[in-house]
XYZ file of C-alpha atoms in Angstrom:
693
model
C 69.798 34.669 -8.065
C 66.767 36.831 -7.151
C 64.598 39.009 -9.569
C 62.970 40.512 -6.182
C 59.035 42.606 -6.220
C 57.746 44.936 -3.928
C 54.052 44.693 -5.155
C 51.528 42.361 -4.234
C 50.812 38.693 -5.022
C 50.790 38.960 -8.618
C 49.377 35.027 -9.403
C 49.445 32.075 -10.083
C 50.772 32.498 -14.444
C 53.811 33.525 -14.592
C 54.557 37.482 -15.743
C 56.563 40.603 -15.308
C 57.517 42.788 -12.864
C 57.601 39.347 -10.494
C 59.671 37.239 -8.499
C 62.031 35.115 -10.132
C 64.586 32.767 -9.044
C 67.204 30.627 -10.807
C 70.486 28.715 -9.491
C 73.401 27.260 -11.672
C 75.953 25.425 -11.100
C 78.671 24.902 -13.167
C 77.827 27.456 -15.501
C 74.634 24.715 -15.841
C 71.177 26.710 -14.697
C 67.823 25.343 -13.442
C 64.544 26.397 -15.442
C 63.202 29.723 -14.090
C 61.216 29.687 -11.143
C 58.316 31.852 -10.710
C 57.046 32.638 -7.534
C 54.224 34.373 -7.244
C 54.452 36.118 -4.200
C 56.995 37.594 -1.518
C 55.866 34.496 1.481
C 55.885 32.074 -0.526
C 59.482 33.288 -1.887
C 61.343 33.938 1.374
C 60.124 29.788 1.870
C 61.345 28.423 -1.384
C 64.707 30.608 -1.144
C 65.277 29.480 2.954
C 64.748 25.995 1.586
C 66.586 26.176 -1.169
C 69.816 27.814 1.010
C 68.998 24.414 4.385
C 69.121 21.830 1.426
C 72.112 23.373 0.126
C 73.888 23.375 2.819
C 72.750 20.541 4.263
C 74.370 18.915 1.151
C 77.893 20.466 1.388
C 77.416 22.894 -0.561
C 78.875 26.897 -0.754
C 76.008 29.071 -2.644
C 76.280 32.251 -3.510
C 73.281 33.831 -3.109
C 72.490 37.036 -5.861
C 69.314 39.911 -4.852
C 68.294 42.664 -7.408
C 68.149 45.141 -4.816
C 70.221 47.677 -2.517
C 71.224 46.650 0.569
C 72.287 49.724 1.892
C 70.567 53.402 1.446
C 73.292 56.597 0.682
C 75.102 57.428 3.444
C 74.121 59.884 6.308
C 70.405 57.292 5.954
C 71.298 55.007 8.691
C 72.755 56.962 11.154
C 69.516 59.452 11.507
C 66.960 56.752 11.160
C 68.675 53.863 13.586
C 71.728 55.973 15.618
C 73.576 53.711 13.473
C 75.958 53.621 10.583
C 75.540 49.713 11.227
C 73.206 48.691 7.964
C 72.040 46.612 9.263
C 70.397 47.989 12.306
C 68.738 49.740 9.269
C 67.740 45.564 8.015
C 66.418 44.635 11.767
C 64.458 48.536 11.757
C 62.685 47.877 8.617
C 61.593 43.842 9.144
C 60.320 45.031 12.869
C 58.078 47.816 10.846
C 57.021 46.043 7.200
C 54.001 44.750 7.680
C 52.920 42.303 4.339
C 50.686 39.750 3.187
C 50.277 39.067 -0.587
C 46.983 41.428 -1.141
C 48.330 43.950 0.842
C 51.697 46.308 2.824
C 52.185 49.083 4.319
C 55.129 50.432 2.732
C 54.618 53.903 1.217
C 52.692 54.060 4.692
C 56.217 53.211 6.641
C 57.692 55.479 3.824
C 55.932 58.235 4.619
C 56.612 58.280 8.343
C 60.263 58.654 7.761
C 60.092 61.608 6.212
C 58.225 62.762 8.959
C 61.352 62.089 11.037
C 63.338 63.896 8.234
C 63.875 67.969 7.771
C 62.543 69.366 5.128
C 60.672 67.175 2.627
C 61.745 63.100 1.394
C 63.792 62.065 0.859
C 61.251 59.220 -0.162
C 59.024 59.883 -3.007
C 56.847 57.821 -5.889
C 53.310 57.593 -4.058
C 51.618 54.196 -6.063
C 48.535 54.548 -3.743
C 45.430 56.794 -6.110
C 44.874 58.341 -1.997
C 47.593 60.640 -0.837
C 49.737 59.552 1.745
C 51.270 61.373 4.495
C 54.673 63.252 3.978
C 55.111 61.215 0.624
C 55.119 63.249 -2.578
C 54.052 61.793 -5.753
C 56.731 63.318 -7.666
C 61.063 63.553 -6.742
C 60.553 67.921 -7.967
C 58.078 68.409 -4.997
C 61.323 67.940 -2.404
C 63.503 69.831 -0.850
C 65.348 70.491 2.168
C 66.005 66.110 3.689
C 69.526 66.390 3.455
C 70.365 62.894 2.337
C 72.621 62.438 -1.363
C 70.264 61.371 -4.416
C 72.403 58.334 -4.830
C 75.143 55.507 -3.217
C 78.560 55.844 -5.146
C 77.774 52.541 -6.528
C 74.393 54.516 -8.010
C 76.098 57.123 -9.516
C 79.065 54.379 -10.537
C 76.481 52.148 -12.019
C 75.109 54.098 -15.505
C 71.283 53.417 -15.434
C 71.005 52.800 -11.632
C 67.880 54.483 -9.956
C 67.879 55.953 -7.050
C 66.805 54.321 -3.783
C 64.138 57.043 -3.067
C 61.153 56.517 -5.581
C 59.104 53.856 -4.615
C 56.637 53.471 -7.625
C 57.220 54.368 -11.106
C 59.056 53.890 -14.502
C 62.444 51.816 -13.201
C 61.308 52.426 -9.404
C 63.306 49.975 -7.364
C 62.867 52.005 -3.379
C 60.010 49.555 -2.749
C 62.063 46.536 -3.405
C 64.391 47.474 -0.684
C 62.075 48.039 1.190
C 60.534 45.230 0.860
C 63.531 43.052 0.580
C 65.294 44.044 3.653
C 63.264 42.731 6.631
C 63.139 38.964 4.675
C 67.485 39.630 4.431
C 67.028 40.369 8.268
C 65.199 36.995 8.881
C 67.699 35.336 5.994
C 70.518 36.389 8.631
C 68.453 34.637 11.791
C 67.576 31.652 10.452
C 70.983 31.002 9.029
C 73.428 32.562 12.020
C 76.874 32.292 10.895
C 76.372 29.821 8.160
C 75.297 33.022 6.455
C 77.362 36.789 5.544
C 76.708 39.936 3.622
C 78.653 41.261 1.363
C 80.663 43.497 1.254
C 79.458 44.341 4.902
C 81.101 40.865 6.095
C 83.373 38.542 4.162
C 81.764 36.147 2.023
C 84.046 32.597 4.113
C 80.603 31.075 4.757
C 78.666 28.261 3.409
C 76.214 31.261 2.349
C 77.274 34.568 1.014
C 74.410 37.393 0.049
C 75.496 39.893 -2.643
C 73.799 42.498 -3.920
C 72.924 42.513 -7.972
C 71.766 44.079 -11.194
C 71.119 42.557 -13.965
C 71.567 45.314 -15.873
C 75.100 44.898 -16.123
C 74.532 42.212 -18.748
C 71.540 43.940 -20.350
C 73.364 43.844 -23.883
C 73.567 40.412 -23.506
C 70.353 39.816 -21.883
C 69.024 41.274 -25.152
C 71.270 39.504 -27.437
C 70.746 35.954 -26.008
C 67.017 36.222 -25.878
C 64.570 33.618 -27.207
C 61.624 34.661 -28.605
C 58.595 34.768 -25.674
C 60.590 35.026 -22.701
C 59.669 36.620 -20.162
C 62.785 38.634 -19.402
C 63.087 39.068 -15.974
C 63.320 35.100 -15.772
C 65.929 35.093 -18.298
C 67.886 38.041 -16.364
C 68.472 35.655 -13.414
C 69.425 32.520 -15.828
C 71.541 34.534 -17.709
C 73.410 36.644 -14.519
C 73.350 32.914 -12.512
C 74.748 30.930 -15.606
C 77.407 33.484 -15.689
C 78.710 33.561 -12.640
C 78.906 30.474 -12.046
C 81.078 30.086 -15.174
C 83.729 32.446 -13.282
C 86.703 30.947 -13.160
C 87.414 30.737 -9.177
C 90.285 33.568 -9.001
C 87.750 35.630 -11.097
C 85.321 35.605 -8.861
C 87.175 36.278 -6.158
C 89.449 39.443 -7.515
C 84.938 40.595 -7.766
C 84.325 39.881 -4.203
C 87.381 42.100 -3.066
C 85.727 45.269 -2.377
C 86.332 48.006 0.024
C 83.694 47.563 3.074
C 80.976 50.655 3.064
C 77.840 51.394 4.950
C 75.972 52.073 1.753
C 76.993 49.215 0.390
C 77.947 47.594 -3.227
C 76.751 45.632 -6.650
C 78.844 42.638 -7.605
C 80.163 42.923 -10.459
C 80.025 46.664 -10.791
C 84.096 47.157 -11.895
C 83.290 43.866 -14.084
C 81.347 44.609 -16.654
C 83.315 44.064 -19.955
C 84.262 40.587 -18.459
C 80.331 39.887 -17.375
C 79.789 40.760 -20.682
C 81.924 38.473 -22.153
C 81.198 35.565 -20.349
C 77.515 36.237 -20.196
C 77.688 36.388 -24.879
C 79.905 32.760 -24.919
C 78.511 30.229 -25.888
C 76.449 28.017 -23.558
C 77.067 24.530 -25.820
C 80.463 23.267 -26.687
C 81.778 24.948 -29.800
C 81.588 23.396 -33.000
C 83.231 19.989 -34.562
C 86.535 20.527 -36.160
C 86.152 21.054 -40.184
C 88.549 18.245 -41.207
C 86.490 16.071 -38.302
C 85.761 13.243 -40.860
C 88.981 13.852 -42.954
C 90.841 10.100 -43.727
C 93.544 9.203 -45.683
C 91.222 8.754 -49.564
C 92.502 6.518 -52.057
C 91.359 3.450 -54.074
C 91.571 1.326 -50.820
C 88.519 0.476 -49.365
C 88.222 1.427 -45.681
C 88.022 -1.186 -43.355
C 85.025 -1.242 -40.735
C 87.002 -0.903 -37.556
C 89.892 1.844 -38.792
C 86.363 4.347 -39.601
C 85.052 2.873 -36.404
C 87.932 4.143 -35.047
C 88.237 8.124 -36.676
C 84.607 8.382 -35.078
C 85.559 7.505 -31.918
C 89.021 9.584 -31.957
C 87.423 12.326 -33.769
C 83.576 13.500 -32.570
C 82.620 14.754 -28.227
C 79.501 16.531 -27.723
C 77.197 18.704 -29.401
C 74.791 19.204 -27.269
C 74.694 21.833 -24.469
C 73.890 21.020 -20.691
C 70.970 21.480 -18.664
C 69.664 20.669 -14.703
C 66.829 18.564 -14.073
C 65.214 17.252 -11.219
C 66.536 13.800 -10.863
C 62.743 12.553 -11.351
C 63.165 13.493 -15.193
C 66.957 12.380 -16.190
C 66.019 9.406 -16.809
C 67.720 8.662 -20.634
C 70.109 11.687 -19.902
C 73.235 11.531 -20.468
C 75.270 13.450 -17.712
C 77.308 16.077 -18.013
C 79.586 15.919 -14.866
C 80.312 12.972 -12.093
C 78.050 13.001 -9.150
C 79.419 13.203 -6.129
C 76.780 11.768 -3.159
C 75.463 15.205 -0.886
C 75.482 12.527 1.825
C 75.719 8.313 3.885
C 74.264 5.927 2.563
C 72.798 4.979 4.839
C 73.172 8.224 6.533
C 73.628 6.210 9.915
C 73.842 3.230 11.964
C 70.161 1.187 11.584
C 68.483 -1.933 12.440
C 68.264 -4.519 8.519
C 65.700 -6.752 10.454
C 61.949 -6.068 12.957
C 63.804 -7.295 16.541
C 65.817 -6.160 19.539
C 69.163 -4.160 19.738
C 71.798 -4.570 22.276
C 75.379 -3.658 22.739
C 76.938 -7.351 21.625
C 78.070 -9.520 21.473
C 76.216 -12.228 22.470
C 78.006 -14.961 24.381
C 76.818 -19.017 24.139
C 73.585 -20.176 25.015
C 70.610 -18.684 27.235
C 70.633 -14.699 27.557
C 68.088 -12.855 29.453
C 68.217 -8.905 29.016
C 66.187 -6.565 30.317
C 63.341 -4.371 27.829
C 63.261 -0.347 28.545
C 60.290 1.344 27.655
C 59.707 2.409 24.277
C 61.376 1.763 21.194
C 63.459 2.743 17.607
C 61.230 3.266 14.307
C 62.315 4.162 10.945
C 61.508 7.930 11.079
C 61.556 7.505 14.692
C 64.920 7.854 16.562
C 65.146 6.384 20.332
C 65.535 10.153 21.712
C 68.030 8.415 24.595
C 70.579 6.323 24.627
C 69.761 1.892 25.536
C 72.239 1.131 29.527
C 74.592 -1.648 29.073
C 72.835 -4.783 29.326
C 69.898 -3.797 28.517
C 67.828 -3.726 24.763
C 64.948 -2.067 22.927
C 62.630 -3.317 20.519
C 64.152 -1.594 17.266
C 62.374 -1.953 13.524
C 63.556 -2.533 10.243
C 65.594 0.933 8.896
C 65.524 2.477 12.413
C 68.636 4.209 13.376
C 70.603 2.770 16.001
C 70.593 4.248 19.704
C 73.443 5.427 21.449
C 74.346 2.423 23.332
C 73.553 -0.228 20.466
C 75.554 -2.234 18.116
C 73.970 -5.434 17.464
C 70.227 -6.585 16.318
C 68.543 -9.721 17.513
C 65.949 -10.869 14.808
C 63.066 -10.756 16.941
C 61.668 -14.515 15.780
C 64.830 -15.814 17.733
C 63.785 -14.377 20.733
C 61.283 -14.454 23.784
C 59.887 -11.325 24.695
C 57.912 -10.141 27.647
C 57.006 -6.040 28.627
C 59.890 -6.539 30.866
C 62.624 -8.307 29.213
C 63.828 -10.792 26.345
C 65.991 -13.839 26.009
C 67.228 -15.749 23.158
C 69.811 -18.804 22.324
C 73.943 -16.719 21.631
C 76.166 -16.665 20.531
C 75.190 -13.312 18.240
C 78.538 -11.187 16.476
C 79.399 -7.589 17.695
C 77.289 -6.128 15.051
C 74.743 -8.110 13.691
C 72.110 -7.385 11.818
C 73.087 -3.447 11.468
C 73.971 -1.761 8.845
C 77.261 0.536 8.630
C 76.632 4.391 7.929
C 77.717 4.782 4.700
C 78.046 1.364 3.695
C 76.547 1.710 0.941
C 77.771 5.517 -0.347
C 79.915 7.902 1.457
C 79.194 11.334 1.445
C 81.544 13.022 -1.540
C 82.498 9.560 -3.191
C 82.147 9.626 -6.499
C 79.211 7.601 -7.493
C 77.801 7.945 -10.800
C 80.299 9.035 -13.400
C 80.028 11.370 -17.117
C 78.884 9.963 -19.925
C 76.486 7.382 -18.282
C 72.909 7.607 -20.073
C 71.001 7.340 -16.172
C 68.753 4.331 -15.679
C 65.922 4.748 -13.200
C 68.144 2.976 -11.009
C 70.404 4.891 -11.154
C 68.245 7.812 -9.940
C 66.969 5.533 -7.161
C 70.894 5.572 -6.327
C 70.980 9.389 -6.525
C 67.700 9.987 -4.395
C 69.535 7.859 -1.698
C 72.307 9.843 -1.500
C 70.385 12.756 -1.152
C 71.063 14.298 -5.006
C 67.532 16.393 -6.017
C 68.794 18.274 -9.341
C 71.724 16.634 -11.885
C 73.674 18.091 -14.726
C 72.159 16.409 -17.818
C 73.184 16.806 -21.904
C 69.980 18.236 -23.618
C 68.581 15.917 -25.767
C 70.349 15.302 -28.978
C 67.823 16.355 -31.433
C 68.264 14.085 -35.084
C 67.339 15.553 -38.263
C 65.845 12.599 -40.613
C 66.159 13.629 -44.073
C 65.481 10.965 -47.406
C 66.739 12.092 -50.553
C 65.592 11.589 -54.962
C 62.657 12.357 -56.965
C 61.924 9.106 -57.228
C 60.184 8.763 -53.378
C 56.921 8.715 -52.044
C 55.151 9.116 -49.081
C 54.273 5.049 -48.053
C 50.474 5.199 -48.613
C 50.326 7.692 -51.848
C 49.963 6.890 -55.313
C 53.016 6.062 -56.939
C 53.712 4.324 -60.891
C 56.008 1.813 -61.848
C 59.013 4.442 -61.757
C 58.650 5.138 -57.789
C 59.244 3.437 -54.660
C 57.792 4.692 -51.515
C 60.190 6.354 -48.774
C 60.852 3.681 -46.585
C 64.140 5.173 -44.812
C 62.750 8.822 -43.031
C 59.676 6.060 -41.468
C 62.768 3.449 -40.575
C 65.408 5.614 -39.498
C 62.722 7.797 -36.837
C 61.759 4.748 -35.436
C 65.011 3.971 -34.730
C 66.170 7.191 -33.043
C 63.101 7.528 -31.189
C 63.717 4.132 -29.791
C 67.483 5.706 -29.243
C 65.477 8.587 -27.045
C 66.393 11.385 -29.202
C 64.942 13.671 -30.572
C 63.235 13.214 -33.611
C 63.081 16.337 -36.058
C 61.178 15.042 -39.664
C 63.007 16.628 -42.502
C 60.935 14.998 -45.347
C 61.798 14.354 -48.504
C 64.546 16.585 -50.772
C 64.064 15.987 -54.164
C 67.637 15.780 -56.423
C 67.760 19.491 -56.542
C 70.772 21.223 -55.083
C 68.205 24.706 -54.540
C 65.564 22.520 -52.496
C 68.263 20.767 -50.894
C 70.654 23.597 -49.683
C 67.504 24.982 -48.371
C 66.210 22.266 -46.613
C 69.703 21.520 -45.263
C 69.780 24.943 -43.993
C 66.601 24.956 -42.066
C 67.794 21.127 -40.447
C 71.128 23.160 -39.615
C 69.525 25.012 -37.532
C 66.811 23.229 -35.825
C 69.102 19.971 -35.562
C 72.205 18.952 -33.607
C 72.958 16.363 -36.135
C 71.368 15.393 -39.328
C 70.739 11.552 -41.106
C 70.421 11.850 -44.689
C 69.806 8.750 -46.684
C 70.267 8.229 -50.895
C 72.943 10.611 -52.605
C 75.589 9.791 -50.988
C 77.686 8.065 -53.565
C 79.462 10.295 -56.117
C 77.020 9.347 -59.110
C 75.269 12.666 -61.245
C 72.220 12.213 -58.932
C 74.386 11.658 -55.386
C 73.244 15.627 -54.511
C 74.034 15.258 -50.422
C 77.752 14.983 -51.605
C 78.044 17.601 -54.112
C 76.284 19.989 -51.523
C 78.980 18.444 -48.617
C 81.969 18.666 -50.543
C 81.205 21.940 -51.754
C 81.507 22.918 -47.599
C 85.774 21.620 -47.082
C 84.282 19.713 -44.585
C 83.542 16.919 -46.750
C 84.562 13.849 -46.453
C 83.541 9.549 -48.508
C 84.220 6.839 -46.463
C 84.320 3.922 -49.073
C 83.701 1.793 -46.046
C 84.854 -2.287 -46.977
C 81.556 -3.793 -45.497
C 78.177 -5.249 -47.170
C 76.147 -4.573 -47.383
C 77.034 -0.637 -47.240
C 80.036 0.836 -48.886
C 79.747 4.928 -49.207
C 78.908 7.162 -46.420
C 79.668 10.680 -46.617
C 79.630 12.892 -44.275
C 80.263 16.290 -43.592
C 79.426 19.390 -41.255
C 76.560 21.632 -43.039
C 76.894 25.081 -40.808
C 78.557 23.570 -38.076
C 76.334 20.857 -37.563
C 77.157 17.132 -38.904
C 75.268 16.050 -41.491
C 75.309 11.445 -42.078
C 74.681 10.381 -45.472
C 73.711 6.968 -45.622
C 73.143 4.695 -48.618
C 69.545 4.749 -50.336
C 69.020 1.287 -50.010
C 66.858 0.640 -47.034
C 69.406 -2.604 -45.558
C 71.616 -1.233 -46.575
C 70.480 2.522 -44.245
C 69.416 0.451 -41.607
C 72.936 -1.780 -40.914
C 74.913 1.901 -41.571
C 72.690 3.440 -39.190
C 73.140 0.159 -36.148
C 76.739 -0.302 -37.196
C 78.234 3.551 -37.505
C 75.878 6.582 -36.682
C 74.848 4.378 -33.197
C 77.798 4.498 -31.451
C 79.123 7.974 -33.205
C 75.481 9.920 -32.178
C 75.660 8.621 -28.761
C 78.972 10.351 -28.431
C 77.241 13.442 -29.808
C 74.970 13.607 -27.338
C 77.528 13.299 -24.588
C 77.847 9.666 -24.015
C 80.611 7.651 -24.191
C 81.194 5.201 -26.854
C 79.958 1.485 -26.528
C 80.181 -1.428 -28.863
C 77.331 -3.538 -28.924
C 77.166 -6.749 -26.944
C 77.883 -10.024 -29.419
C 77.820 -14.235 -28.771
C 78.913 -16.917 -30.272
C 76.821 -19.286 -31.274
C 76.655 -22.550 -33.494
C 76.282 -21.414 -37.295
C 72.790 -22.809 -39.437
C 73.737 -22.364 -42.539
C 77.154 -22.795 -44.455
C 79.132 -19.880 -46.507
C 82.127 -18.959 -48.351
C 83.075 -15.777 -48.373
C 85.994 -13.542 -49.659
C 88.204 -11.351 -48.336
C 88.841 -7.969 -47.355
C 85.304 -6.589 -46.283
C 83.156 -7.354 -42.740
C 79.751 -8.181 -44.056
C 76.463 -8.617 -42.293
C 73.850 -10.756 -42.794
C 70.197 -10.762 -41.265
C 70.608 -13.419 -38.923
C 67.998 -15.159 -35.793
C 68.301 -18.392 -33.395
C 66.042 -21.137 -33.801
C 67.183 -23.908 -31.585
C 70.229 -22.505 -30.161
C 71.894 -21.862 -33.724
C 72.304 -18.978 -36.037
C 70.348 -19.298 -39.511
C 70.214 -16.038 -42.478
C 68.036 -15.013 -44.230
C 67.897 -16.993 -47.592
C 68.797 -13.994 -49.468
C 71.958 -11.679 -48.583
C 70.337 -8.837 -51.586
C 70.601 -5.682 -49.542
C 67.086 -5.179 -52.053
C 65.425 -7.326 -49.897
C 64.099 -5.760 -46.772
C 61.598 -8.063 -45.726
C 64.773 -9.554 -44.069
C 65.336 -6.812 -41.825
C 61.730 -7.717 -40.214
C 62.492 -11.106 -40.668
C 65.998 -10.959 -38.102
C 66.153 -10.535 -34.987
C 69.550 -9.433 -35.092
C 72.790 -9.928 -37.214
C 75.900 -12.263 -38.135
C 79.264 -10.691 -38.125
C 81.527 -12.444 -40.642
C 85.054 -10.533 -40.033
C 87.295 -9.408 -43.116
C 89.627 -12.032 -44.018
C 88.366 -15.284 -46.290
C 86.986 -17.758 -44.117
C 84.970 -20.872 -44.892
C 81.939 -22.318 -42.623
C 80.340 -25.332 -41.933
C 76.847 -25.922 -39.673
C 78.269 -25.903 -36.448
C 80.909 -23.245 -36.358
C 80.915 -20.296 -34.274
C 79.522 -17.031 -35.546
C 79.331 -13.368 -34.460
C 76.309 -12.894 -33.468
C 74.713 -9.239 -32.459
C 71.199 -9.453 -31.764
C 69.531 -6.481 -32.314
C 68.032 -5.248 -28.318
C 72.529 -5.319 -28.539
C 71.949 -1.618 -30.442
C 70.866 0.506 -26.985
C 71.534 4.064 -27.261
């Protein structure tokens, strides 16, 4: 969608009443782009359309100015009712540069061709322009309707004759139609203009009026956003979210020489789609509900419940691939073109039509060469060879390449020893990827290698999940910030810096919610703010059912509360719920238990909430450097590290010994049944690096 300007260059700083462009795909918008003048805008639009067509995409391109004039104008101006004749007439006469244009002079010249005074008015210059009145009331006798049918039906739409003043659109039309005429000439049969032509080409150009969804624009515009930027983004998103049948019906209108505004008869539908939430619907209120009782919930049962009930809570945005590393794909990615895009040489050498027989082979060497980016423009005769470099497209008549080290060459001939099979040292078109092939699937976290794969396949932008915002909160009157004075009855808050660093390592956005005292009113206020600023809240402390467990008490009042008594050591209680539709994970207050529960339960859950797939940490079977007798009933996680190929555990299993987390390089997981472990027995070791995002 394009918000076009009738004025001159607006400078480097984004401004209102300027040119703004925004693209959307499947309801996912790119960031709106500010273009300071019409010359830069036209170059950008042409490049964008060419790139999309080359990628095999179809584009609905909307421009916010009239494509035609009231009936009778075209016939009087050009002698034809063909609206494109009017476009070409303006294209031949409009003079436009970043600092000046002739739109007012041209409008005066047109007025002189009509009887009476008008139809154009609104001289925006200080000096008078011949035949161009400053006020609309000064016009008379020009014989043309004041508005097109579309303007009569669109409440609040301005007539195309007004060139200056509040709400004027006439200058946009005069300065926009020449650009559209050049687009038609540039793209030929690949472009159609609605409603004058059926929109059955790769590019369909349509007339839009963002004020059709003015209520939605006002209701959804972020504070500080430039209105022009927001409305093109919202309209692009809205139209791209429409079901194909709805869009097809919207385009099915009678053809008139005046043109029409897309969606003029579907304003209510557009408003509804524009106002619909752009982010996923909230989690169900009972998503954490699990049959409760005196029994303890096994770890695997708790994990299975989270996996089944959670889904993404983040929105979607479209980013250049250079900015997409670490993000989760919101949809599958298909190759825009084959890789390689054409058969090419895998080595430096000489190309010819293979195979080559055994024995000494001699071939005439034709002048010229094929190089990467500089293909040989002609065909290579049968029985002749050509110099070819690595990555160069194989010329017509070449399907085999011999390595230059295996060749004796003169300026006119090469000689080598055969045999050499046909296709040697040559890559086939699409042997890596073919156009349209799904190369990466949704829910995948994009790696640097993935960016290379997408770039090679011609992908410039990709739909990804917005970065998950995780609020980190500690609770308890006894806590103090590290480094602050503390008496014997107080402890330093180890959980908040530890969990915040963990969240940051997982590549999510950390929102520090601070420390909450044992005061429900204050905790409620913190949760209210956290729910507004975060996608999920990770708290520690107050997660059980005691008198001072205020987190559990508040969550219980939401109707979404679930206190999971998990058969795990360290850990046990997990308080889960929704606060204003924002999921809250209440971890134990003990730092060791908080860390273990974050790794085992929060890590995979946050990944799903962020838009990724559920993953299990990688574990290894290694011999134990310890002995232990374990009772039945609970999964135990012991702080551990590897020494000389064996796994040793921290000297104390007490969860109060936080230093054991720094000592350890991973965890030993002992399953639920009773077991006795002797020195050398295999145990399950999970290195900390396996708990990746």
